[in-house]
Structure formats: C-alpha cells, structure tokens
Tab-separated table of C-alpha atoms and ligand atoms in Angstrom:
chain	number	residue	atom	x	y	z
A	1	MET	CA	18.275	172.918	11.470
A	2	ALA	CA	14.834	172.333	12.474
A	3	PHE	CA	12.929	170.191	14.938
A	4	GLU	CA	9.237	170.873	14.520
A	5	VAL	CA	6.120	168.760	15.217
A	6	THR	CA	3.020	169.454	13.697
A	7	ILE	CA	-0.241	168.191	15.177
A	8	LEU	CA	-2.591	166.336	12.755
A	9	GLY	CA	-5.216	165.162	15.325
A	10	ASN	CA	-6.168	166.127	18.797
A	11	SER	CA	-9.256	164.007	19.636
A	12	SER	CA	-9.972	160.754	21.454
A	13	ALA	CA	-11.803	157.565	20.081
A	14	SER	CA	-15.495	159.083	19.477
A	15	PRO	CA	-15.890	161.354	16.390
A	16	ALA	CA	-15.690	165.017	17.289
A	17	PRO	CA	-17.133	167.304	14.668
A	18	ASN	CA	-13.657	169.412	13.290
A	19	ARG	CA	-11.515	167.263	15.454
A	20	HIS	CA	-9.310	164.042	13.930
A	21	PRO	CA	-8.031	161.444	15.989
A	22	SER	CA	-4.010	161.121	17.188
A	23	GLY	CA	-1.531	161.611	14.477
A	24	GLN	CA	1.713	163.649	14.546
A	25	TYR	CA	4.221	164.635	11.931
A	26	ILE	CA	7.957	165.312	12.958
A	27	ASN	CA	10.565	166.529	11.108
A	28	ILE	CA	13.807	166.364	12.560
A	29	LEU	CA	16.688	167.677	10.926
A	30	ASP	CA	15.163	166.744	7.624
A	31	HIS	CA	14.109	163.410	8.733
A	32	HIS	CA	10.361	162.558	8.375
A	33	ILE	CA	8.485	160.526	10.839
A	34	LEU	CA	4.862	160.205	11.667
A	35	VAL	CA	3.734	159.090	15.141
A	36	ASP	CA	0.532	157.541	15.335
A	37	CYS	CA	-1.981	157.183	12.560
A	38	GLY	CA	-5.874	157.837	13.324
A	39	GLU	CA	-8.413	157.839	10.922
A	40	GLY	CA	-7.807	160.709	8.341
A	41	THR	CA	-4.626	160.882	8.778
A	42	GLN	CA	-3.561	161.004	5.405
A	43	MET	CA	-6.342	163.912	4.606
A	44	GLN	CA	-4.460	166.032	7.141
A	45	LEU	CA	-1.285	165.446	5.916
A	46	GLN	CA	-2.962	166.855	2.646
A	47	ARG	CA	-4.656	169.560	4.282
A	48	TYR	CA	-1.243	170.675	5.613
A	49	LYS	CA	0.755	170.406	2.649
A	50	ILE	CA	3.003	167.924	4.046
A	51	LYS	CA	4.348	165.478	1.554
A	52	LYS	CA	3.179	161.534	2.580
A	53	SER	CA	6.428	160.266	0.267
A	54	ARG	CA	8.630	161.936	2.658
A	55	ILE	CA	7.871	159.835	5.390
A	56	ASN	CA	9.704	156.584	6.248
A	57	GLN	CA	9.533	155.857	9.640
A	58	ILE	CA	6.082	155.607	11.506
A	59	PHE	CA	5.634	154.716	15.238
A	60	ILE	CA	2.749	153.523	16.584
A	61	SER	CA	1.844	153.669	20.565
A	62	HIS	CA	-0.792	151.133	20.525
A	63	VAL	CA	-3.475	149.464	18.602
A	64	HIS	CA	-6.525	151.123	19.567
A	65	GLY	CA	-8.605	152.373	16.234
A	66	ASP	CA	-7.996	155.977	17.276
A	67	HIS	CA	-4.634	155.391	16.788
A	68	ILE	CA	-4.384	153.180	13.926
A	69	LEU	CA	-6.934	153.239	11.465
A	70	GLY	CA	-5.401	155.733	9.354
A	71	LEU	CA	-2.368	153.540	8.460
A	72	PRO	CA	-3.741	150.820	5.950
A	73	GLY	CA	-4.896	153.901	4.218
A	74	LEU	CA	-2.064	156.100	4.063
A	75	LEU	CA	0.339	152.807	2.735
A	76	LEU	CA	-2.235	151.956	0.099
A	77	SER	CA	-2.163	155.632	-1.154
A	78	MET	CA	1.870	155.147	-0.906
A	79	ASN	CA	1.532	152.320	-3.095
A	80	LEU	CA	-1.124	154.062	-5.699
A	81	MET	CA	1.968	156.469	-5.868
A	82	SER	CA	4.303	153.819	-6.730
A	83	ARG	CA	6.265	154.409	-4.123
A	84	GLU	CA	9.720	152.768	-4.176
A	85	ASN	CA	11.665	153.807	-0.562
A	86	PRO	CA	11.477	151.238	2.088
A	87	ILE	CA	9.209	151.955	5.078
A	88	HIS	CA	9.811	151.317	8.584
A	89	ILE	CA	6.930	150.963	11.092
A	90	TYR	CA	7.466	150.503	14.492
A	91	GLY	CA	4.707	149.373	16.644
A	92	PRO	CA	3.594	146.524	19.145
A	93	LYS	CA	3.431	142.950	17.743
A	94	GLU	CA	-0.397	142.807	17.449
A	95	LEU	CA	-0.283	145.900	14.937
A	96	PHE	CA	1.284	143.732	12.586
A	97	GLU	CA	-1.293	140.656	12.869
A	98	ILE	CA	-3.645	143.033	12.026
A	99	LEU	CA	-1.989	144.685	8.899
A	100	ASN	CA	-1.062	141.308	8.050
A	101	VAL	CA	-4.589	139.694	7.809
A	102	PHE	CA	-5.740	142.847	6.025
A	103	PHE	CA	-3.025	142.865	3.578
A	104	LYS	CA	-3.391	138.975	2.944
A	105	HIS	CA	-7.044	138.973	2.407
A	106	SER	CA	-6.887	142.165	0.153
A	107	GLU	CA	-4.308	140.636	-1.747
A	108	THR	CA	-1.889	143.594	-1.703
A	109	ARG	CA	1.498	143.783	-3.088
A	110	PHE	CA	3.590	146.532	-2.125
A	111	SER	CA	5.911	148.494	-4.441
A	112	PHE	CA	7.921	149.332	-1.621
A	113	GLU	CA	9.840	147.182	1.356
A	114	LEU	CA	7.491	147.032	4.096
A	115	ASN	CA	9.583	146.559	7.552
A	116	TYR	CA	8.048	145.881	10.742
A	117	HIS	CA	9.720	146.514	14.023
A	118	THR	CA	8.125	145.191	16.979
A	119	ILE	CA	8.132	146.855	20.034
A	120	ASP	CA	8.023	145.666	23.717
A	121	PRO	CA	5.807	148.134	25.498
A	122	ASN	CA	6.902	146.734	29.132
A	123	LYS	CA	10.356	147.790	28.912
A	124	THR	CA	12.218	151.039	27.595
A	125	GLU	CA	14.412	150.744	24.490
A	126	ILE	CA	16.048	152.180	21.824
A	127	LEU	CA	13.985	151.762	18.826
A	128	PHE	CA	16.344	153.454	15.717
A	129	GLU	CA	19.627	155.594	16.083
A	130	ASN	CA	21.470	157.519	13.642
A	131	ILE	CA	24.266	160.183	14.172
A	132	TYR	CA	21.491	162.755	13.764
A	133	TYR	CA	18.675	161.472	16.318
A	134	LYS	CA	17.356	158.537	18.209
A	135	VAL	CA	13.810	157.303	18.993
A	136	ILE	CA	13.455	155.641	22.230
A	137	ALA	CA	9.927	153.573	23.488
A	138	PHE	CA	9.012	153.492	27.058
A	139	PRO	CA	5.937	152.108	28.848
A	140	LEU	CA	2.679	153.629	29.411
A	141	PHE	CA	-0.042	152.354	31.293
A	142	HIS	CA	-3.253	151.473	29.253
A	143	ARG	CA	-6.047	149.024	28.434
A	144	VAL	CA	-3.862	147.251	25.907
A	145	PRO	CA	-0.217	147.185	25.602
A	146	THR	CA	1.200	150.987	24.711
A	147	ALA	CA	4.565	152.730	24.622
A	148	GLY	CA	5.391	156.026	24.817
A	149	PHE	CA	7.966	157.533	22.753
A	150	LEU	CA	11.172	159.850	23.302
A	151	ILE	CA	12.716	161.369	19.991
A	152	GLN	CA	15.930	162.935	20.918
A	153	GLU	CA	18.490	165.108	18.990
A	154	ARG	CA	22.039	163.260	19.365
A	155	SER	CA	24.784	165.735	20.334
A	156	LYS	CA	24.620	168.971	18.348
A	157	LEU	CA	27.715	170.288	16.387
A	158	ARG	CA	29.468	173.414	18.218
A	159	LYS	CA	28.734	176.871	16.504
A	160	LEU	CA	31.262	178.690	14.604
A	161	ASN	CA	32.687	181.827	15.885
A	162	VAL	CA	32.272	183.325	12.045
A	163	GLU	CA	33.759	186.590	13.441
A	164	VAL	CA	37.371	185.388	14.767
A	165	CYS	CA	37.535	182.623	11.652
A	166	GLU	CA	37.269	185.641	9.431
A	167	LYS	CA	39.823	187.317	11.342
A	168	HIS	CA	42.470	184.025	10.710
A	169	LYS	CA	41.213	183.418	7.762
A	170	ILE	CA	40.242	179.976	8.244
A	171	PRO	CA	39.240	178.164	4.787
A	172	PHE	CA	35.773	177.219	4.711
A	173	THR	CA	36.638	173.513	3.982
A	174	HIS	CA	37.592	173.280	7.734
A	175	PHE	CA	34.388	174.364	9.173
A	176	ASN	CA	32.938	171.232	9.311
A	177	ASP	CA	35.870	169.900	11.482
A	178	LEU	CA	35.784	172.741	13.602
A	179	LYS	CA	32.163	172.381	14.333
A	180	ARG	CA	32.998	168.929	15.111
A	181	GLY	CA	35.381	170.167	17.883
A	182	LYS	CA	38.634	169.571	16.197
A	183	ASP	CA	41.410	172.531	16.636
A	184	TYR	CA	42.512	174.302	13.346
A	185	MET	CA	45.708	173.627	11.873
A	186	SER	CA	47.062	175.232	8.529
A	187	PRO	CA	48.203	173.161	5.713
A	188	ASP	CA	51.751	174.075	5.924
A	189	GLY	CA	51.415	173.206	9.865
A	190	LYS	CA	52.675	176.606	11.000
A	191	VAL	CA	49.296	177.925	12.744
A	192	HIS	CA	47.488	176.174	15.083
A	193	ILE	CA	44.474	177.551	17.020
A	194	LYS	CA	42.911	175.706	19.639
A	195	ASN	CA	38.930	175.117	18.702
A	196	GLU	CA	37.725	177.133	21.832
A	197	LYS	CA	38.859	180.196	20.235
A	198	LEU	CA	37.304	179.939	16.942
A	199	THR	CA	33.530	177.972	18.031
A	200	PHE	CA	31.108	178.363	20.608
A	201	GLU	CA	29.443	175.656	22.913
A	202	PRO	CA	26.831	173.834	21.485
A	203	GLY	CA	23.176	174.089	22.576
A	204	LYS	CA	21.426	171.254	24.714
A	205	PRO	CA	20.226	168.367	22.252
A	206	ILE	CA	16.409	168.597	22.120
A	207	THR	CA	14.146	166.181	23.649
A	208	TYR	CA	10.480	165.421	22.380
A	209	ALA	CA	8.405	163.214	24.693
A	210	TYR	CA	5.181	161.522	23.234
A	211	CYS	CA	2.567	160.104	26.096
A	212	SER	CA	-0.400	158.973	23.703
A	213	ASP	CA	-2.746	157.079	25.909
A	214	THR	CA	-2.282	155.997	29.621
A	215	ILE	CA	-3.242	156.311	33.426
A	216	PHE	CA	-1.556	158.636	35.424
A	217	ASP	CA	1.522	156.971	36.408
A	218	GLU	CA	4.768	158.029	38.180
A	219	ARG	CA	6.590	155.867	35.967
A	220	VAL	CA	5.374	158.332	33.274
A	221	ILE	CA	6.834	161.221	35.034
A	222	LYS	CA	10.395	159.287	35.385
A	223	SER	CA	10.330	158.466	31.638
A	224	VAL	CA	9.813	161.850	30.624
A	225	GLU	CA	12.070	163.975	32.362
A	226	ASN	CA	13.662	167.364	31.593
A	227	ALA	CA	12.376	166.839	28.114
A	228	ASP	CA	12.031	170.083	26.319
A	229	ILE	CA	8.363	169.398	25.173
A	230	LEU	CA	6.015	167.040	26.384
A	231	TYR	CA	2.646	165.904	24.567
A	232	HIS	CA	0.739	164.344	27.017
A	233	GLU	CA	-3.193	163.034	26.699
A	234	SER	CA	-5.405	164.843	28.571
A	235	THR	CA	-8.622	163.278	27.851
A	236	PHE	CA	-10.966	164.435	30.564
A	237	LEU	CA	-11.273	167.363	33.211
A	238	HIS	CA	-11.011	166.464	36.514
A	239	ASP	CA	-14.172	166.263	37.425
A	240	LYS	CA	-14.317	163.010	35.280
A	241	ILE	CA	-11.064	161.405	37.405
A	242	GLN	CA	-12.978	158.235	37.859
A	243	ARG	CA	-14.086	157.884	33.936
A	244	ALA	CA	-10.495	158.678	33.480
A	245	ILE	CA	-9.281	155.746	35.957
A	246	ASP	CA	-11.807	153.292	34.515
A	247	THR	CA	-10.648	153.900	30.893
A	248	MET	CA	-7.260	154.618	31.841
A	249	HIS	CA	-6.640	158.080	30.815
A	250	THR	CA	-5.433	161.058	32.312
A	251	THR	CA	-7.176	164.470	33.185
A	252	SER	CA	-5.731	167.724	32.166
A	253	LYS	CA	-4.793	168.520	36.049
A	254	GLN	CA	-3.054	165.303	35.941
A	255	ALA	CA	-1.181	166.197	32.713
A	256	GLY	CA	-0.144	169.231	34.552
A	257	ILE	CA	1.396	167.371	37.256
A	258	VAL	CA	3.278	165.169	35.144
A	259	ALA	CA	4.997	167.927	33.127
A	260	SER	CA	5.380	169.906	36.307
A	261	ARG	CA	7.197	167.044	38.405
A	262	ALA	CA	8.907	165.922	35.247
A	263	ASN	CA	10.304	169.508	34.846
A	264	VAL	CA	9.770	169.777	31.295
A	265	ASP	CA	10.061	173.370	29.433
A	266	LYS	CA	6.456	173.183	27.603
A	267	LEU	CA	3.205	170.873	27.743
A	268	ILE	CA	1.277	170.139	24.802
A	269	ILE	CA	-2.073	168.449	25.910
A	270	GLY	CA	-4.107	166.673	23.320
A	271	HIS	CA	-6.674	163.253	22.656
A	272	PHE	CA	-9.787	164.936	24.063
A	273	SER	CA	-12.835	163.564	24.617
A	274	ALA	CA	-15.780	164.648	21.970
A	275	ARG	CA	-18.003	165.568	25.074
A	276	TYR	CA	-16.101	168.753	25.056
A	277	ASP	CA	-16.469	171.473	22.551
A	278	ASP	CA	-14.572	174.150	23.803
A	279	LEU	CA	-11.302	173.175	24.790
A	280	GLN	CA	-10.428	176.336	26.940
A	281	PRO	CA	-11.292	174.630	30.372
A	282	LEU	CA	-9.257	171.871	29.672
A	283	LEU	CA	-6.182	174.381	29.045
A	284	LEU	CA	-6.950	176.318	32.091
A	285	GLU	CA	-6.990	173.508	34.268
A	286	ALA	CA	-3.546	172.291	33.191
A	287	ARG	CA	-2.171	175.682	33.725
A	288	THR	CA	-3.147	175.499	37.482
A	289	GLU	CA	-0.463	173.046	37.763
A	290	PHE	CA	2.119	173.935	34.823
A	291	ALA	CA	1.864	177.398	33.547
A	292	ASN	CA	3.563	176.948	30.170
A	293	THR	CA	0.937	174.677	28.326
A	294	GLU	CA	-0.592	174.890	25.203
A	295	ILE	CA	-3.356	172.976	23.219
A	296	ALA	CA	-2.522	170.562	20.636
A	297	ASP	CA	-4.289	172.640	18.019
A	298	GLU	CA	-4.759	171.145	14.796
A	299	GLY	CA	-2.139	172.152	11.999
A	300	ARG	CA	-0.396	174.032	14.535
A	301	SER	CA	3.540	173.330	14.392
A	302	PHE	CA	5.454	173.325	17.427
A	303	ILE	CA	9.408	174.278	16.501
A	304	MET	CA	12.213	173.215	18.908
A	305	GLU	CA	15.716	175.141	18.551
B	1	ZN	ZN1	-6.544	157.046	22.020
B	2	ZN	ZN1	-5.934	153.801	23.563
C-alpha cells in the first residue's frame, strides 16, 4: 500500500511563471490529505488528475496568502459538486476567523459538514490518529504562527512468508492474524506454528516531515529527526541570507544543513522565490550540505515504501 506525496506548487508568495504556491497532496494507505492550499491548488489537482472529492483532511501551516488563498475556492467547488462527506480542516485559529467572515458575507451554505480543528503552533501535538497513520504538528518559526507537520505510518503489519505458509497449507483466512503477529493454531488444535516461522519482520513505519515557512532554527532539526523524507522550504540562495533572516525564511544551504543534522533519508526543497527562473543553483547549493536532495517539481510524486 502506498505512501505518496505529490507536489502541487513549489513557489513562494510572488507569482512566478509556470509555478504555483504551496500545496501538496498525500495519499497514505488510501487516505487522502491536502497540506497547504495556495492559489490555484484546485486547478493543479485537476491538472494532475487527482479527485478532490477523495480529500477529507486539509492541514494548513499558516495563514499567509500563498498557503491558504486556494482554500475557499476548493471548498466552494466541493459544495458545487454537492459533496456529502464531512471535511476536516486543521489550522491556526486565525484561519477559521478568515474563512468564517468570507462564508458569512457570501451567505455560503455547505452541503457537507465542515469541521475546524485548531492547531496551537507553539507546541508539538498529535492532531489526528487512526490505526493507519497519525499527523503531528510542531512549531516552525516564521512571521505569523506557523506549524510544520509529521505524517507517520502507524506500526506496519508483518510480511507473510508465502512459501512456508503454502508448505504448511495455512488457510488464507488466517493470513490477517499472522500479519498481526499471532501464532497459527489449526482448528482442531493439533498444529501450532510460531508466528516467526510464517512471517518476516515488518519494515520501519515511514515518516514524512513538512516544513512550510520558517527561519533556520535548531528546534526544527529536533522535530524532524530521522524522517524518511523531509520537505523543507528553500526560498533563497545563501547569498541572500540577510533577506532570508529579515523575512524569516531559509536558504538552500540551510535546508541542506537541517536535513543533514536531522539525519533524514531524503530532502525535497521548495517554496522558491520568484526571482529564480532556474532552480538548479538552489538544488546544487542544498546538495553541498546534503547529497540526497531533490527539487519539489510540480506534478512529481515521491513514493515511500
Ligand atoms: Zn509561504
Ligand atoms: Zn509564510
């Protein structure tokens, strides 16, 4: 089963030709999540043939326009499609003030339940968990209250050793119990086989870390430690370090340092300033600190297994 992140936008606030502001679509074990929703996100979903009707959780990092301006439009389109399934939106309290004013004055009535979940961006907290995955918010350090997100698989199921199961003629109706770690006991109680003989160890549960907008800060490194993939903003090249500090953003070099010190497997950089037509120099700069870095190319999906 897949854990897949699709990039919908990799640009920062100013419009850039052929690039879009922040938005990511995540499919984790057939649960469909949107993270940030910049202007044009619904058009990007359409372009990459992702059904918006499937999305039922939206996580918003902060209320800067490049992360939320697509949200009212997306919700209104869901309404036009007479959506019935509830939607859950997680974001700082200011987000809900903004949405409420808009929906009040536009006299919008939704055909579905709109559930608001307030994030406190000053603390690390579990926002959601079920048996398949959980989402944790952690503080980022930006001009307005901002949260990063960890999206983590829950513990994985053991893998069947099909060959041995076939040899012992284990009925397939027992497979789910075996994957959950139970021993095999035949219905008449005569055959007992230890689970370890019939299954393999499960792989490590996967963690995806999302850092939207933040100044370089040691505390972020701690929060994203050992993630399989870290998405980190990389708004400027390091020669614009002063600009990065003034606007509370990160340079490509610093994003590489975060990835390296946090011991992640892969770094994806995005949220590029409109001043850069060519993104290659940003990639090369991040790679001087952390070799396994990729650009958050729009439309590209990163699959974690
Ligand atoms: Zn931004
Ligand atoms: Zn911002």
